[in-house]
mmCIF file of C-alpha atoms in Angstrom:
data_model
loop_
_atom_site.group_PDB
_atom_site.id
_atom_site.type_symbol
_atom_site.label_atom_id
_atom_site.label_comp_id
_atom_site.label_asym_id
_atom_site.label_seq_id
_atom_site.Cartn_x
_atom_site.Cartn_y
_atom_site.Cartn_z
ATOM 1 C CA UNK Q 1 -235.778 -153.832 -134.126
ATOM 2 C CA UNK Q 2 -236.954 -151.514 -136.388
ATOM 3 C CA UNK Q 3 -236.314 -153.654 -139.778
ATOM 4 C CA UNK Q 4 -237.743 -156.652 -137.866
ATOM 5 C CA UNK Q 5 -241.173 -154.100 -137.410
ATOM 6 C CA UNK Q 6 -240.593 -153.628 -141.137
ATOM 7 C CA UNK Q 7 -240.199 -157.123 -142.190
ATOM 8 C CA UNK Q 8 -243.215 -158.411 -139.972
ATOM 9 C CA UNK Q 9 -245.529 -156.048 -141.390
ATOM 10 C CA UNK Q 10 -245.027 -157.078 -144.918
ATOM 11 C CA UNK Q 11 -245.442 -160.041 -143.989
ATOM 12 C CA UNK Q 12 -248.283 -159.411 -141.936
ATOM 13 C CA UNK Q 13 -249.703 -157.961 -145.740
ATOM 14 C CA UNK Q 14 -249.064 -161.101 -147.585
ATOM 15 C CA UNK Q 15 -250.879 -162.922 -144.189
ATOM 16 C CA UNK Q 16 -253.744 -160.922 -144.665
ATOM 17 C CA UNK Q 17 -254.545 -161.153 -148.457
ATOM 18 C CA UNK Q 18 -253.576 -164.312 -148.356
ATOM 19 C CA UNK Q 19 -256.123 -165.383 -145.784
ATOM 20 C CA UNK Q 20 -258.809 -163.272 -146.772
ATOM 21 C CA UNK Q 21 -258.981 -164.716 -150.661
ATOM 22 C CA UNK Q 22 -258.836 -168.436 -148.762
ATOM 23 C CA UNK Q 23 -262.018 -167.847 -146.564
ATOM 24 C CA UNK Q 24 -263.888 -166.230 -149.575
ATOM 25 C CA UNK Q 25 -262.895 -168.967 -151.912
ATOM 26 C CA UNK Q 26 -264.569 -171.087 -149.116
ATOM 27 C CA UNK Q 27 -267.467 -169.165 -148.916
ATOM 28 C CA UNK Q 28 -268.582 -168.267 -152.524
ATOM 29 C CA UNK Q 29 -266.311 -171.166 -155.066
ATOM 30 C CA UNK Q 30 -268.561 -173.898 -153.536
ATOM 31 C CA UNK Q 31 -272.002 -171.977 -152.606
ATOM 32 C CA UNK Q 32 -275.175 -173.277 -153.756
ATOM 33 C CA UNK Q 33 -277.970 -170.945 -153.783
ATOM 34 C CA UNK Q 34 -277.286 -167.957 -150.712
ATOM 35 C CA UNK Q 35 -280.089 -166.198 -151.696
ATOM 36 C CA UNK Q 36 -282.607 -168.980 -150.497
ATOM 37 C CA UNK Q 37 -280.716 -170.539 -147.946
ATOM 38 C CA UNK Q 38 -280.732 -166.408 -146.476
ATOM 39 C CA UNK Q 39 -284.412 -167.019 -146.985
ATOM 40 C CA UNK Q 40 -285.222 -170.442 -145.302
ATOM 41 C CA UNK Q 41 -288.574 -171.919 -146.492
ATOM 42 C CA UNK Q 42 -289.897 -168.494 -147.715
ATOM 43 C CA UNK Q 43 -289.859 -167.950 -151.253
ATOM 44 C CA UNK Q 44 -288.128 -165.339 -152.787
ATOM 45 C CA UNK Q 45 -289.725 -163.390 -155.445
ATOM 46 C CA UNK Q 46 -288.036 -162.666 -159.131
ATOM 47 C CA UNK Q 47 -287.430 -159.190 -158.570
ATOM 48 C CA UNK Q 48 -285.798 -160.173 -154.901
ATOM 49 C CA UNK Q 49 -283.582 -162.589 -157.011
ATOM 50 C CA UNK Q 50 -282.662 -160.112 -159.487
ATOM 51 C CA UNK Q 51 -281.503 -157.414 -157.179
ATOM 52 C CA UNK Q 52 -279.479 -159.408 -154.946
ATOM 53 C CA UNK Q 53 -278.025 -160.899 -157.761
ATOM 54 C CA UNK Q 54 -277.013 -158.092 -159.254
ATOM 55 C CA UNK Q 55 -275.873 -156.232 -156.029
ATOM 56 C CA UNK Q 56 -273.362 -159.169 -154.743
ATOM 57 C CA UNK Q 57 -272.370 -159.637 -158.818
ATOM 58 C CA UNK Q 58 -274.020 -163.179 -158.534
ATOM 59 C CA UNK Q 59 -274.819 -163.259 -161.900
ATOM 60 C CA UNK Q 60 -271.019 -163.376 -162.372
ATOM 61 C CA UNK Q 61 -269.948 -167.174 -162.665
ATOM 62 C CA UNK Q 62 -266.929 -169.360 -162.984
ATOM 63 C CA UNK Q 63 -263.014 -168.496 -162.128
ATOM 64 C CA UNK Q 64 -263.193 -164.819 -163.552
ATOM 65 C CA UNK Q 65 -266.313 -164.259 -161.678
ATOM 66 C CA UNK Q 66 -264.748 -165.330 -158.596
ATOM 67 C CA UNK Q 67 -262.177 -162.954 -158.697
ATOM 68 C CA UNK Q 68 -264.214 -160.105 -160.164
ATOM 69 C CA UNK Q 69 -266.068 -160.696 -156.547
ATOM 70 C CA UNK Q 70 -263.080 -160.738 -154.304
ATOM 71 C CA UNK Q 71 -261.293 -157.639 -156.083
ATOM 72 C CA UNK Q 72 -264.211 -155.689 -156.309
ATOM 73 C CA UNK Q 73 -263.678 -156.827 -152.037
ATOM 74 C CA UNK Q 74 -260.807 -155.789 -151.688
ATOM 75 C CA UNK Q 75 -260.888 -152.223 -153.772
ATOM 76 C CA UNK Q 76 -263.733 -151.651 -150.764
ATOM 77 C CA UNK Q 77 -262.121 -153.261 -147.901
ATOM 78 C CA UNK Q 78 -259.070 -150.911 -148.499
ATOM 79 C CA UNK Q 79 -261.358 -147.926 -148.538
ATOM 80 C CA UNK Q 80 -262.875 -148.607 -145.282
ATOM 81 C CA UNK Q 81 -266.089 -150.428 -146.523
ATOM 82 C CA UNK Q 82 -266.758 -153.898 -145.534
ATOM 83 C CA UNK Q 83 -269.713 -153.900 -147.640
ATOM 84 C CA UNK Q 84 -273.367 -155.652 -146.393
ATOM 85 C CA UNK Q 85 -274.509 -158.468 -145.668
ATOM 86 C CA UNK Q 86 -277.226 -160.366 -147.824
ATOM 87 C CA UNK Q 87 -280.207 -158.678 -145.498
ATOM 88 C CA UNK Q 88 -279.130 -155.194 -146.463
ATOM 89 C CA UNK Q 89 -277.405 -154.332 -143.144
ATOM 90 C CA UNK Q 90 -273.885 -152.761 -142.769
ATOM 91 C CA UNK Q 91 -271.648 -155.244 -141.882
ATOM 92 C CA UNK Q 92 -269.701 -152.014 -140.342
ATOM 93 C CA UNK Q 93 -272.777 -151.579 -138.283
ATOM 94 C CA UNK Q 94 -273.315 -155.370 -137.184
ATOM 95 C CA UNK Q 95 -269.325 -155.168 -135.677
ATOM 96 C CA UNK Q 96 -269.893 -151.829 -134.220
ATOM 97 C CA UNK Q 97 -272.825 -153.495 -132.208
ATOM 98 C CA UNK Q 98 -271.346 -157.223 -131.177
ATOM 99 C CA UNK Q 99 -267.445 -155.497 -130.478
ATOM 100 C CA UNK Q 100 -267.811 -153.627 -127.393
ATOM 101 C CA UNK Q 101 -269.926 -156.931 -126.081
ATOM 102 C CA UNK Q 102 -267.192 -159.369 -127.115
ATOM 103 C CA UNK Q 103 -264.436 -156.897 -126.129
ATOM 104 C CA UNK Q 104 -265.914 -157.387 -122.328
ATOM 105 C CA UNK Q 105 -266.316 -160.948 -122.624
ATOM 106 C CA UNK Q 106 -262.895 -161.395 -123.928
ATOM 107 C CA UNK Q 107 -261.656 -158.687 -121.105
ATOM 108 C CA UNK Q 108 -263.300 -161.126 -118.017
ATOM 109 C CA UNK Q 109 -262.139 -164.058 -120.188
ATOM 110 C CA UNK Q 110 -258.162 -162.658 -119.977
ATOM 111 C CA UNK Q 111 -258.568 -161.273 -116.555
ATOM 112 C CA UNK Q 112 -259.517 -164.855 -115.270
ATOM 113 C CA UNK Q 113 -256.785 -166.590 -117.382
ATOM 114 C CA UNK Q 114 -253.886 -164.124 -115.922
ATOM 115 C CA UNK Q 115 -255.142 -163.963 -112.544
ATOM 116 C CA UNK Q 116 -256.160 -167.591 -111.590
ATOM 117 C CA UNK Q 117 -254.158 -169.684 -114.518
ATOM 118 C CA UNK Q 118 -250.369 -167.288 -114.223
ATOM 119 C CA UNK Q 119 -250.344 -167.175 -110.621
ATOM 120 C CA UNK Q 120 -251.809 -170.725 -109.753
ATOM 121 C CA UNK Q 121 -249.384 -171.524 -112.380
ATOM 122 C CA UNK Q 122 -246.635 -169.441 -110.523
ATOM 123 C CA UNK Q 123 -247.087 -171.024 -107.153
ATOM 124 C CA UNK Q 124 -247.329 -174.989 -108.875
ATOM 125 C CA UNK Q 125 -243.664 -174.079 -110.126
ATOM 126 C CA UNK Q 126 -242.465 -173.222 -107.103
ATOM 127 C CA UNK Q 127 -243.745 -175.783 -105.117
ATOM 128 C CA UNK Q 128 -243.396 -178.589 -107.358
ATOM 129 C CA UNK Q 129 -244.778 -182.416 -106.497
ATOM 130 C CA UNK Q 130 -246.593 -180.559 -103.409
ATOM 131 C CA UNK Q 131 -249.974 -180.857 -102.874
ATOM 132 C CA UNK Q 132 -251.047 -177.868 -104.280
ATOM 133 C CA UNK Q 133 -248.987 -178.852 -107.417
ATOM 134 C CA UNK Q 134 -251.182 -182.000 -108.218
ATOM 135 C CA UNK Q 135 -254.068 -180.708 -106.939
ATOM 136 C CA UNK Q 136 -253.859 -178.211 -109.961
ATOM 137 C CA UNK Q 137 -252.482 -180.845 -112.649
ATOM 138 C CA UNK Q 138 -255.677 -183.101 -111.988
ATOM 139 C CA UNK Q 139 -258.276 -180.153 -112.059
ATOM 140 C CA UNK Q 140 -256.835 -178.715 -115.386
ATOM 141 C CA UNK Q 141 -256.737 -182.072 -116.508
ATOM 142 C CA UNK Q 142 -260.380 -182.710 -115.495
ATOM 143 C CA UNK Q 143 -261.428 -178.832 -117.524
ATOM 144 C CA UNK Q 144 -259.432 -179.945 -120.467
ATOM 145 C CA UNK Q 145 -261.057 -183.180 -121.094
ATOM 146 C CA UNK Q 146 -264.205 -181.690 -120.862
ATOM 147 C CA UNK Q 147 -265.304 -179.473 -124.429
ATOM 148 C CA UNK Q 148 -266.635 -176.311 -124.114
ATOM 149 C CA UNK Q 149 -269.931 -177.828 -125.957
ATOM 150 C CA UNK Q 150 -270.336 -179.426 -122.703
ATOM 151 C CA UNK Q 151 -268.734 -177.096 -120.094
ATOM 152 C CA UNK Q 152 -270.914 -174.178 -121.332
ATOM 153 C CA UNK Q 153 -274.462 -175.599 -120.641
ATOM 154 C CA UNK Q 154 -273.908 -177.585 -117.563
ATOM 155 C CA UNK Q 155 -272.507 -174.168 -116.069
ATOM 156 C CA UNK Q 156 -275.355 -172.395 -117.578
ATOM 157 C CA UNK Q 157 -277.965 -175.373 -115.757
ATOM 158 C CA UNK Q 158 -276.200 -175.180 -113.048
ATOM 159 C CA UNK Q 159 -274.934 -171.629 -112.034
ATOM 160 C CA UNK Q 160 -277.845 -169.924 -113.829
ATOM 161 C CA UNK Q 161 -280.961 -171.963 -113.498
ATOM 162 C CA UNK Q 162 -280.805 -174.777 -110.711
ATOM 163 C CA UNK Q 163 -278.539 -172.512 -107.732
ATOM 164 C CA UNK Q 164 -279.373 -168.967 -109.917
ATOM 165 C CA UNK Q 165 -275.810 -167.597 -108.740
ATOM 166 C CA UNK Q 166 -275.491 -165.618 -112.571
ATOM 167 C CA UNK Q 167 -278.579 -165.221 -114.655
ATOM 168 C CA UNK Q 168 -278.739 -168.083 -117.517
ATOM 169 C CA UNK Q 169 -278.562 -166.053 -120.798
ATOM 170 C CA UNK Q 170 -277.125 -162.707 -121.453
ATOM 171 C CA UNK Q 171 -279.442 -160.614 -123.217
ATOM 172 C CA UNK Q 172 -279.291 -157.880 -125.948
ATOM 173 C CA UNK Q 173 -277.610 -155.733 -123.643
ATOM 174 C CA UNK Q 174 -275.638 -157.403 -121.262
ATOM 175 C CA UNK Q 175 -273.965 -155.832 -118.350
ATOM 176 C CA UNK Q 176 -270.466 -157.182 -117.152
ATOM 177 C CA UNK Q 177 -272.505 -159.574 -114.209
ATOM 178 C CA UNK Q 178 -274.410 -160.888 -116.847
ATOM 179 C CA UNK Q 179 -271.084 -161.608 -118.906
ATOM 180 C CA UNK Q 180 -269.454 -163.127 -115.594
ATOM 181 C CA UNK Q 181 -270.471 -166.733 -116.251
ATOM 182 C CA UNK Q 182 -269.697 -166.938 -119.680
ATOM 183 C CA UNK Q 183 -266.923 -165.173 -119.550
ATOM 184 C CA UNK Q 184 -265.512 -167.428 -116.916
ATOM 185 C CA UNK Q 185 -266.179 -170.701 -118.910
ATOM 186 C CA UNK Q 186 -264.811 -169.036 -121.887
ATOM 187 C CA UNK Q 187 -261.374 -168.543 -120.351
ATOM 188 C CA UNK Q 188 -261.894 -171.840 -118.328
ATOM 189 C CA UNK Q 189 -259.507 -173.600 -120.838
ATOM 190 C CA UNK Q 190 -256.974 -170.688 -121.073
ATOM 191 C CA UNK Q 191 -256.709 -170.741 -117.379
ATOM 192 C CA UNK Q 192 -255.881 -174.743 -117.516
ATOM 193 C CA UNK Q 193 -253.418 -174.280 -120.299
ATOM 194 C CA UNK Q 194 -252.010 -171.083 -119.091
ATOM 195 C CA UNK Q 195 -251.381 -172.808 -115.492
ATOM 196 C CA UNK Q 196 -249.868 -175.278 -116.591
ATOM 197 C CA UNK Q 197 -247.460 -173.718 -119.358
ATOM 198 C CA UNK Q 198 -246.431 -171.423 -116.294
ATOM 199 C CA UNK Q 199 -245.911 -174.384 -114.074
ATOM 200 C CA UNK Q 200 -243.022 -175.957 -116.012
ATOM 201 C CA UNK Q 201 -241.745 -172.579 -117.493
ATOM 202 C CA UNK Q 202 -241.313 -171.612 -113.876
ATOM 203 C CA UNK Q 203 -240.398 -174.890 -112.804
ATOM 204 C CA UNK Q 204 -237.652 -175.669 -115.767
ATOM 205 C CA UNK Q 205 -235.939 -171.929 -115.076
ATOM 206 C CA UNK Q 206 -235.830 -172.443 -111.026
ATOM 207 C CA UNK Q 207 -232.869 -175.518 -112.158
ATOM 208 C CA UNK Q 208 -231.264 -172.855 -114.424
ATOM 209 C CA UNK Q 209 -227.956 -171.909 -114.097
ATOM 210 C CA UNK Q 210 -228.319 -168.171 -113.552
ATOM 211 C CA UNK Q 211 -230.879 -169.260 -110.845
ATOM 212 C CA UNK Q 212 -227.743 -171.422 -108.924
ATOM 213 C CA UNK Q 213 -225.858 -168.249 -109.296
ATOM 214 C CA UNK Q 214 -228.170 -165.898 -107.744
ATOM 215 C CA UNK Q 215 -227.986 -167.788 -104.927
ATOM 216 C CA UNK Q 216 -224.699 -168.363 -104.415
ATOM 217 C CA UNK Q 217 -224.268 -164.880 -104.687
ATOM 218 C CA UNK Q 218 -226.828 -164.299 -101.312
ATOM 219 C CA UNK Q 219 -229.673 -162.627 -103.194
ATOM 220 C CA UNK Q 220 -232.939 -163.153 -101.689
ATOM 221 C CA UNK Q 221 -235.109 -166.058 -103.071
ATOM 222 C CA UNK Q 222 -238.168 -162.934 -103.086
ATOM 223 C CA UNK Q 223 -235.477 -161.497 -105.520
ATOM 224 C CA UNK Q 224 -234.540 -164.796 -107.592
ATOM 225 C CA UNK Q 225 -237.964 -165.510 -108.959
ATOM 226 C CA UNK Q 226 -239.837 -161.803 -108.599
ATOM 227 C CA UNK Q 227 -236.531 -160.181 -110.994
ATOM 228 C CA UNK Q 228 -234.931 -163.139 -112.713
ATOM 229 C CA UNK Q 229 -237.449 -166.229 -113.248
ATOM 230 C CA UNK Q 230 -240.370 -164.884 -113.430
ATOM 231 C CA UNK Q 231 -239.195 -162.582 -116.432
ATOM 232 C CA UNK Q 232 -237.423 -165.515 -118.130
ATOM 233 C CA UNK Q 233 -240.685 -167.878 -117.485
ATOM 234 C CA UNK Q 234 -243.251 -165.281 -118.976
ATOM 235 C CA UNK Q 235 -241.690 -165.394 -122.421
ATOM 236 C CA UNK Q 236 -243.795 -168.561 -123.680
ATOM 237 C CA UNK Q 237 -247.081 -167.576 -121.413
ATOM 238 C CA UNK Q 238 -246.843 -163.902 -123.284
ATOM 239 C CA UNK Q 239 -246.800 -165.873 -126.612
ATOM 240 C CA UNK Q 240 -249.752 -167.963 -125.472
ATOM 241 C CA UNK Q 241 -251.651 -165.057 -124.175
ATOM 242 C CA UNK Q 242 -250.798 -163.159 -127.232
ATOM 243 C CA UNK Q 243 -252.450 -166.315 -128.845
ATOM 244 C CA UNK Q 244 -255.257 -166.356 -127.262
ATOM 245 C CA UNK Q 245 -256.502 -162.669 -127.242
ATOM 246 C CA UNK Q 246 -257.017 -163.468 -131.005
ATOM 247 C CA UNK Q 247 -258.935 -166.356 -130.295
ATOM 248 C CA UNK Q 248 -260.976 -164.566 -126.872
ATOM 249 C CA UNK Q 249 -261.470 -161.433 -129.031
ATOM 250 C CA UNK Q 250 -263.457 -163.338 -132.092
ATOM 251 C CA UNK Q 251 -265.975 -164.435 -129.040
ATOM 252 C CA UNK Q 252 -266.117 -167.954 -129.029
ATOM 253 C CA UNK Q 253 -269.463 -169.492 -131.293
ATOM 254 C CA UNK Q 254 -270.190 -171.972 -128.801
ATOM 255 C CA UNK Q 255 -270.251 -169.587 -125.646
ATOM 256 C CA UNK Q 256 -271.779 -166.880 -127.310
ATOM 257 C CA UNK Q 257 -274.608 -169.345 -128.495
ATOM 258 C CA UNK Q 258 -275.282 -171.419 -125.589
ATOM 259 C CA UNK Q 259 -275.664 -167.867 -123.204
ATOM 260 C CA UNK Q 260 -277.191 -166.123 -126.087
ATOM 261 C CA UNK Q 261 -274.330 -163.445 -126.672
ATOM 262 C CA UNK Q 262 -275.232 -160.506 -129.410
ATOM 263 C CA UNK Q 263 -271.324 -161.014 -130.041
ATOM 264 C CA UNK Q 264 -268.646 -161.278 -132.826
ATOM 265 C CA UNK Q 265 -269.048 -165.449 -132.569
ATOM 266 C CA UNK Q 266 -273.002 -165.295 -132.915
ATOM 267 C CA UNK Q 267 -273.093 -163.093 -135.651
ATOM 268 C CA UNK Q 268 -270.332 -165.313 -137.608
ATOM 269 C CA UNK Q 269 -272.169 -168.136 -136.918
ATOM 270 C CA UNK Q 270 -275.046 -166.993 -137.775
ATOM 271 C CA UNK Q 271 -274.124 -165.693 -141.139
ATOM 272 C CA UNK Q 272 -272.300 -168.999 -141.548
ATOM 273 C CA UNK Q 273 -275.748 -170.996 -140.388
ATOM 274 C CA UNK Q 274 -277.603 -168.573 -143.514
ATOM 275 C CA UNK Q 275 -274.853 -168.793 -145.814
ATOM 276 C CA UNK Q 276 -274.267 -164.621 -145.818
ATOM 277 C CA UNK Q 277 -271.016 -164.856 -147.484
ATOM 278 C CA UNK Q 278 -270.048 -161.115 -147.184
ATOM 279 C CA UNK Q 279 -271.431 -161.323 -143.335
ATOM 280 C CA UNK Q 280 -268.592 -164.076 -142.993
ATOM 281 C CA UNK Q 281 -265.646 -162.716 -144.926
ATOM 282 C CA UNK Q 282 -266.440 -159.515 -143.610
ATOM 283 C CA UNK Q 283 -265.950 -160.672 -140.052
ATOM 284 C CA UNK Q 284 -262.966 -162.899 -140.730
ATOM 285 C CA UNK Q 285 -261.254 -159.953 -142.386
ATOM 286 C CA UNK Q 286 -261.394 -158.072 -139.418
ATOM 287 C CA UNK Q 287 -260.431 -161.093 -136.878
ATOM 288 C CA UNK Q 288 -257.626 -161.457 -139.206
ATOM 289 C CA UNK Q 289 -256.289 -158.159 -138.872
ATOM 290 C CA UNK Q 290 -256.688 -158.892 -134.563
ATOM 291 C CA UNK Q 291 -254.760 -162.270 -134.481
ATOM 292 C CA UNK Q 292 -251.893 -160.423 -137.332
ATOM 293 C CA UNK Q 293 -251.313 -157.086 -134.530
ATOM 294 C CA UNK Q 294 -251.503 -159.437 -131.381
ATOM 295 C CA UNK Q 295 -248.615 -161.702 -132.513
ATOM 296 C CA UNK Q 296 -246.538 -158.766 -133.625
ATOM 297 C CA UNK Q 297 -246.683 -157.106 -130.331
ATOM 298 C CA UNK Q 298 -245.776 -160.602 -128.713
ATOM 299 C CA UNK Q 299 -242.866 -160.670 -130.595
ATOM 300 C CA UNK Q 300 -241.751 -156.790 -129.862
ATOM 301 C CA UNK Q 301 -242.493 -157.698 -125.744
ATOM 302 C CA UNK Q 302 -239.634 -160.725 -126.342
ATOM 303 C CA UNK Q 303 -236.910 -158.221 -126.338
ATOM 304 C CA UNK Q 304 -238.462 -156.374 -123.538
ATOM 305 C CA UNK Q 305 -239.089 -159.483 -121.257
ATOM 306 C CA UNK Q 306 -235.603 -160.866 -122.193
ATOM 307 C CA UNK Q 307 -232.590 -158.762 -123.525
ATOM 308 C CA UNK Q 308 -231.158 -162.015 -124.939
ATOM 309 C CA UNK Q 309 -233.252 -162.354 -127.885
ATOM 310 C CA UNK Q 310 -232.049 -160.081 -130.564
ATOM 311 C CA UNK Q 311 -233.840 -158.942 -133.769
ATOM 312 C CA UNK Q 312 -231.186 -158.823 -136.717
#
């Protein structure tokens, strides 16, 4: 286990730098003019031009300027700094702000997924081709075929302004109420995916052969699937989840814009809307780093959900 720790986290390194110079060769090999797209319409003074240029090395152009950029990156982003974005503000400070609100949403998000999706998911299995089994398949067919560029504001028109259940937008502060709705639509297609990954895990592992010799050795069928399937069928739901955190914890764009979310996915968008390079890579960088630990400790929780899988 250990060497497999070992070997992951190198290549967890290589994932990382790798990944990091892709997204800033997106953002800066191609870019036009930042400086005035960061200012719209407004013009932007000489001495404005000159001292941005200057501060993000601008003025540097070509191949060797492009790497001048992302080492001089890098030498910071090992040191702690993540630098600013083109307005001047700590991109530290902008992620201090949006993570504890995108932690929550990602929190209701998960809790909604594992609650509703595993054990709807849990009880489909069991009572495959009943009625509660197709009754699920059609209605996370029905939330999967609809896009969350849909879902989002016809919950939002519907929940928060025509029946006023939640209240329509968030807010600069938002308390956990005010992140119910959202949160809910943003783990609306986890739940459907989740619930139905669990449905045939537990399904497939209830014909098992282990499962035929449980029972023929009188254990209780409480026993069967609480100790034996259930551990067995969690193994591709805990990669999925694992997954997913990465994707829940970056605070979807679309949900975080449509309820007006001060979150990790509105400031990425909005840097990528303004073309604030450093805003962007900054963020990435850090999602990165989320999506890298949250599949290693999926793989480490194999060997603890299942003692068959061995790390050599």
């Amino acid at each position: 286990m250990f060497r497999f720790v070992l070997r992951r986290l190198l290549q967890m390194v290589l994932a990382f730098f790798g990944t990091t110079l892709i997204v800033y060769a997106l953002m800066f090999a191609g870019q036009g003019d930042p400086i005035q797209a960061l200012a719209g319409e407004r013009p932007v003074t000489p001495a404005q031009r000159a001292y941005l240029t200057e501060k993000f090395h601008l003025d540097r152009t070509g191949v060797g300027g492009f790497f001048y950029r992302y080492l001089d990156y890098l030498k910071n982003l090992l040191q702690g700094d993540l630098g600013q974005s083109l307005t001047g503000r700590s991109i530290g400070d902008v992620l201090a702000a949006a993570w504890p609100v995108t932690v929550k949403l990602a929190v209701i998000a998960m809790a909604v997924t594992i609650l509703f999706g595993v054990t709807a998911g849990v009880l489909a299995g069991i009572r495959r081709t009943g009625v509660f089994d197709n009754a699920t398949l059609v209605l996370t067919l029905l939330v999967l075929g609809i896009p969350t560029i849909v879902l989002a504001p016809l919950a939002q028109y519907l929940l928060g302004v025509r029946w006023a259940v939640f209240p329509p937008t968030a807010g600069a502060d938002p308390d956990l109420y005010a992140l119910l709705l959202p949160g809910i639509v943003l783990g609306s297609l986890s739940l459907a995916t989740a619930l139905r990954l669990t449905r045939t895990s537990v399904a497939e592992n209830l014909r098992a052969d282990y499962v035929r010799t449980a029972r023929s050795k009188g254990l209780a069928r409480r026993r069967i699937i609480g100790v034996h399937v259930l551990r067995n069928s969690l193994i591709p739901v805990i990669t999925f989840l694992g997954v997913e955190l990465g994707n829940l914890m970056s605070g979807a764009i679309i949900t975080e814009g449509v309820f007006n979310i001060p979150g990790v996915g509105f400031n990425l968008f909005r840097g990528i809307r303004t073309e604030d390079g450093p805003l962007v890579v900054g963020i990435v960088s850090v999602l990165v780093v989320v999506y890298l630990v949250a599949n290693l400790m999926v793989d480490v929780l194999y060997a603890v959900l299942d003692p068959r899988i061995r790390y050599e």
